[in-house]
Amino acid sequence: MKPKILIIEDEEKFARFLEMELTYEGYEVSKAHHGRTGLEMAESGDYDLVLLDVMLPGLSGMEVLRRLRRTSSVPVIMVTARDSVMDKVSGLDTGADDYITKPFAIEELLARIRNVLRKAGPRAEGKVLRSGEVVLDPWSRRVTVGGVPVELTKREFDLLQYLLENKGIVLSRETILERVWGYDFEGETNAVDVYIRFLRSKIDEAFGLKLISTVRGVGYVIRDEN
Ligand code: CA
């Protein structure tokens, strides 16, 4: 199967040029010209690699990366303008896999893409999260219990993923809010309790499990003995 690459780049001519080159190299390419649409597409789990421009309208490349990393570990190569050391440093801190500085030779980009894809390995490998019969696949954004698919909303999915990623660790409501809802969330901390209830009704009650435990006065945890 051809590796799928998403290009998030607002300069349409440049995006088309990249698309042509990458297609010629045998990649399957999609494009987004705005931060927000780019983020939505990247979150879909349909891509093997994201090429992300730092300077974007709507949502900056850095913000796209920050939000994407809440739910996805898809490899990201940041495209930074000129020689902005700050962009490189904060891009790598935020979870970019590599960066490349404009203007660049296409050969350099191709080498970086090959390198990042090689390091990432086959898509499904080691990325699936599970606890007992509950299996969550971040790439396809699917959850199954004993092989039976469970329909979750985006927020429910993100919450379950975060709990599974931190299996065995008791997570406070505040931590969960920060990581799943985002630092800019303004609302009630009981949003967490509400969504835990949703998850329990769709998973615990529906399948007779005890997946999510409440630790009184502290928060929530998934342990493996469910
Ligand atoms: Ca740009």
Tab-separated table of C-alpha atoms and ligand atoms in Angstrom:
chain	number	residue	atom	x	y	z
A	1	MET	CA	0.000	0.000	0.000
A	2	LYS	CA	1.233	3.501	-0.798
A	3	PRO	CA	2.057	5.581	2.276
A	4	LYS	CA	-0.433	8.428	2.628
A	5	ILE	CA	0.867	11.921	3.221
A	6	LEU	CA	-1.164	14.949	4.250
A	7	ILE	CA	0.245	18.340	3.240
A	8	ILE	CA	-1.003	21.250	5.357
A	9	GLU	CA	0.203	24.344	3.541
A	10	ASP	CA	-1.631	27.541	2.666
A	11	GLU	CA	0.548	28.540	-0.281
A	12	GLU	CA	-1.398	26.659	-2.887
A	13	LYS	CA	1.222	26.765	-5.600
A	14	PHE	CA	3.834	25.372	-3.278
A	15	ALA	CA	1.403	22.735	-1.985
A	16	ARG	CA	0.664	21.677	-5.569
A	17	PHE	CA	4.365	21.437	-6.305
A	18	LEU	CA	4.895	19.209	-3.258
A	19	GLU	CA	1.883	17.116	-4.191
A	20	MET	CA	3.280	16.554	-7.665
A	21	GLU	CA	6.721	15.591	-6.422
A	22	LEU	CA	5.445	13.292	-3.689
A	23	THR	CA	2.922	11.651	-5.992
A	24	TYR	CA	5.714	11.068	-8.482
A	25	GLU	CA	7.698	9.382	-5.701
A	26	GLY	CA	4.819	6.969	-5.142
A	27	TYR	CA	3.051	8.542	-2.169
A	28	GLU	CA	-0.666	9.092	-1.967
A	29	VAL	CA	-1.116	12.784	-1.230
A	30	SER	CA	-3.910	14.931	0.232
A	31	LYS	CA	-3.796	18.658	0.846
A	32	ALA	CA	-5.293	21.137	3.273
A	33	HIS	CA	-4.830	24.891	2.985
A	34	HIS	CA	-6.071	25.893	6.432
A	35	GLY	CA	-4.999	24.990	9.947
A	36	ARG	CA	-8.429	23.851	11.027
A	37	THR	CA	-9.279	21.648	8.064
A	38	GLY	CA	-5.737	20.312	8.209
A	39	LEU	CA	-6.146	19.382	11.852
A	40	GLU	CA	-9.466	17.644	11.201
A	41	MET	CA	-7.978	15.652	8.359
A	42	ALA	CA	-4.860	14.758	10.339
A	43	GLU	CA	-7.012	13.609	13.277
A	44	SER	CA	-8.901	11.194	11.049
A	45	GLY	CA	-6.071	8.699	11.384
A	46	ASP	CA	-5.987	8.203	7.631
A	47	TYR	CA	-2.408	9.349	7.114
A	48	ASP	CA	1.033	7.863	7.581
A	49	LEU	CA	2.724	11.246	7.747
A	50	VAL	CA	1.790	14.920	7.978
A	51	LEU	CA	3.806	17.693	6.396
A	52	LEU	CA	2.876	20.739	8.435
A	53	ASP	CA	3.688	24.340	7.563
A	54	VAL	CA	4.265	26.575	10.597
A	55	MET	CA	2.734	29.714	9.078
A	56	LEU	CA	-0.941	28.944	8.459
A	57	PRO	CA	-4.118	30.994	8.540
A	58	GLY	CA	-6.746	30.131	11.130
A	59	LEU	CA	-4.716	27.881	13.344
A	60	SER	CA	-0.926	28.125	13.352
A	61	GLY	CA	1.089	25.045	12.520
A	62	MET	CA	2.304	24.884	16.106
A	63	GLU	CA	-1.237	24.950	17.439
A	64	VAL	CA	-2.310	22.293	14.936
A	65	LEU	CA	0.553	20.126	16.183
A	66	ARG	CA	-0.293	20.737	19.828
A	67	ARG	CA	-3.921	19.750	19.322
A	68	LEU	CA	-3.097	16.828	17.071
A	69	ARG	CA	-0.786	15.345	19.690
A	70	ARG	CA	-3.653	15.035	22.154
A	71	THR	CA	-5.131	12.270	20.074
A	72	SER	CA	-2.620	11.106	17.535
A	73	SER	CA	0.963	10.014	17.221
A	74	VAL	CA	0.999	10.274	13.428
A	75	PRO	CA	4.514	11.314	12.315
A	76	VAL	CA	4.776	15.047	11.635
A	77	ILE	CA	7.450	16.967	9.736
A	78	MET	CA	7.240	20.700	10.405
A	79	VAL	CA	8.024	23.097	7.587
A	80	THR	CA	9.543	26.217	9.114
A	81	ALA	CA	10.048	29.549	7.454
A	82	ARG	CA	13.603	30.684	6.858
A	83	ASP	CA	15.805	29.759	9.736
A	84	SER	CA	13.642	30.199	12.749
A	85	VAL	CA	15.428	28.357	15.537
A	86	MET	CA	12.489	29.017	17.867
A	87	ASP	CA	10.081	27.237	15.556
A	88	LYS	CA	12.360	24.223	15.366
A	89	VAL	CA	12.845	24.004	19.091
A	90	SER	CA	9.196	24.438	20.024
A	91	GLY	CA	8.122	22.175	17.158
A	92	LEU	CA	10.275	19.338	18.423
A	93	ASP	CA	9.192	20.055	22.014
A	94	THR	CA	5.559	19.855	20.952
A	95	GLY	CA	6.091	16.482	19.356
A	96	ALA	CA	7.163	17.010	15.758
A	97	ASP	CA	9.253	14.138	14.443
A	98	ASP	CA	11.444	16.313	12.258
A	99	TYR	CA	11.515	19.704	10.585
A	100	ILE	CA	12.704	21.179	7.331
A	101	THR	CA	13.430	24.812	6.547
A	102	LYS	CA	12.135	26.656	3.477
A	103	PRO	CA	13.516	26.870	0.891
A	104	PHE	CA	14.632	23.257	0.665
A	105	ALA	CA	15.685	20.866	-2.048
A	106	ILE	CA	13.012	18.270	-2.733
A	107	GLU	CA	15.647	15.536	-2.283
A	108	GLU	CA	16.178	16.660	1.289
A	109	LEU	CA	12.455	16.500	1.994
A	110	LEU	CA	12.187	13.042	0.436
A	111	ALA	CA	15.085	11.806	2.558
A	112	ARG	CA	13.468	13.163	5.716
A	113	ILE	CA	10.121	11.609	4.822
A	114	ARG	CA	11.715	8.212	4.226
A	115	ASN	CA	13.603	8.487	7.485
A	116	VAL	CA	10.563	9.451	9.566
A	117	LEU	CA	8.399	6.755	7.956
A	118	ARG	CA	11.078	4.146	8.593
A	119	LYS	CA	11.332	5.129	12.254
A	120	ALA	CA	7.560	5.105	12.653
A	121	GLY	CA	7.331	1.548	11.335
A	122	PRO	CA	4.163	-0.022	10.016
A	123	ARG	CA	1.134	1.970	10.987
A	124	ALA	CA	-0.686	-0.330	13.330
A	125	GLU	CA	2.394	-1.618	15.108
A	126	GLY	CA	2.443	-1.087	18.841
A	127	LYS	CA	-0.058	1.717	18.627
A	128	VAL	CA	-3.168	-0.143	19.707
A	129	LEU	CA	-4.167	0.364	23.339
A	130	ARG	CA	-5.982	-2.279	25.326
A	131	SER	CA	-7.275	-3.227	28.709
A	132	GLY	CA	-8.818	-6.676	28.958
A	133	GLU	CA	-11.314	-6.989	26.149
A	134	VAL	CA	-11.346	-3.276	25.436
A	135	VAL	CA	-9.240	-2.383	22.411
A	136	LEU	CA	-8.662	1.143	21.129
A	137	ASP	CA	-6.963	1.792	17.807
A	138	PRO	CA	-5.783	5.419	17.598
A	139	TRP	CA	-5.141	5.177	13.868
A	140	SER	CA	-8.570	4.112	12.780
A	141	ARG	CA	-10.141	5.720	15.869
A	142	ARG	CA	-12.065	2.551	16.549
A	143	VAL	CA	-12.960	0.980	19.862
A	144	THR	CA	-14.081	-2.599	20.287
A	145	VAL	CA	-15.053	-4.682	23.296
A	146	GLY	CA	-14.522	-8.382	22.721
A	147	GLY	CA	-14.480	-7.608	19.003
A	148	VAL	CA	-17.780	-5.704	19.114
A	149	PRO	CA	-17.457	-2.101	17.850
A	150	VAL	CA	-18.475	0.674	20.235
A	151	GLU	CA	-19.643	4.020	18.887
A	152	LEU	CA	-17.979	6.862	20.760
A	153	THR	CA	-18.073	10.605	20.185
A	154	LYS	CA	-14.775	12.348	19.592
A	155	ARG	CA	-14.543	13.554	23.191
A	156	GLU	CA	-15.436	10.151	24.614
A	157	PHE	CA	-12.816	8.568	22.408
A	158	ASP	CA	-10.147	11.100	23.409
A	159	LEU	CA	-10.947	10.594	27.083
A	160	LEU	CA	-10.791	6.811	26.819
A	161	GLN	CA	-7.548	7.026	24.899
A	162	TYR	CA	-5.986	9.264	27.523
A	163	LEU	CA	-7.053	6.922	30.334
A	164	LEU	CA	-5.701	3.892	28.458
A	165	GLU	CA	-2.416	5.623	27.678
A	166	ASN	CA	-2.004	6.185	31.398
A	167	LYS	CA	-3.211	2.797	32.544
A	168	GLY	CA	-2.577	2.219	36.236
A	169	ILE	CA	-2.111	5.935	36.948
A	170	VAL	CA	-4.803	7.764	38.885
A	171	LEU	CA	-5.653	10.916	36.928
A	172	SER	CA	-7.204	13.949	38.566
A	173	ARG	CA	-10.135	15.754	36.948
A	174	GLU	CA	-7.905	18.788	36.433
A	175	THR	CA	-5.230	16.785	34.641
A	176	ILE	CA	-7.825	15.091	32.462
A	177	LEU	CA	-9.401	18.446	31.614
A	178	GLU	CA	-6.051	19.911	30.647
A	179	ARG	CA	-5.007	17.007	28.504
A	180	VAL	CA	-8.287	16.013	26.883
A	181	TRP	CA	-10.196	19.291	26.752
A	182	GLY	CA	-7.173	21.552	26.414
A	183	TYR	CA	-5.695	24.311	28.521
A	184	ASP	CA	-8.025	26.874	27.021
A	185	PHE	CA	-11.133	25.048	28.216
A	186	GLU	CA	-13.416	27.289	30.247
A	187	GLY	CA	-16.160	25.440	31.981
A	188	GLU	CA	-17.016	23.111	34.787
A	189	THR	CA	-14.611	20.427	35.944
A	190	ASN	CA	-17.641	18.162	36.224
A	191	ALA	CA	-17.494	17.865	32.425
A	192	VAL	CA	-15.064	15.042	33.193
A	193	ASP	CA	-17.584	13.258	35.425
A	194	VAL	CA	-20.257	13.631	32.785
A	195	TYR	CA	-18.067	12.057	30.093
A	196	ILE	CA	-16.903	9.297	32.426
A	197	ARG	CA	-20.596	8.488	32.881
A	198	PHE	CA	-21.083	8.377	29.118
A	199	LEU	CA	-18.153	5.988	28.746
A	200	ARG	CA	-19.373	3.799	31.586
A	201	SER	CA	-22.790	3.509	30.068
A	202	LYS	CA	-21.400	2.618	26.639
A	203	ILE	CA	-18.709	0.239	27.865
A	204	ASP	CA	-19.037	-0.850	31.488
A	205	GLU	CA	-22.800	-1.147	31.601
A	206	ALA	CA	-23.237	-2.320	28.035
A	207	PHE	CA	-20.687	-5.100	28.385
A	208	GLY	CA	-20.817	-5.826	32.119
A	209	LEU	CA	-17.287	-4.607	32.784
A	210	LYS	CA	-15.628	-2.452	35.397
A	211	LEU	CA	-13.199	-0.639	33.148
A	212	ILE	CA	-12.991	2.777	34.748
A	213	SER	CA	-12.486	2.996	38.507
A	214	THR	CA	-13.238	6.047	40.612
A	215	VAL	CA	-10.649	6.935	43.220
A	216	ARG	CA	-12.620	9.005	45.695
A	217	GLY	CA	-11.385	12.526	46.182
A	218	VAL	CA	-8.734	12.040	43.510
A	219	GLY	CA	-9.995	11.075	40.076
A	220	TYR	CA	-10.173	8.156	37.707
A	221	VAL	CA	-8.028	5.244	36.630
A	222	ILE	CA	-8.149	2.244	34.340
A	223	ARG	CA	-6.495	-0.775	35.879
A	224	ASP	CA	-6.048	-4.036	34.086
A	225	GLU	CA	-8.222	-6.234	36.299
A	226	ASN	CA	-11.512	-5.193	34.692
B	1	CA	CA	2.432	29.161	4.961
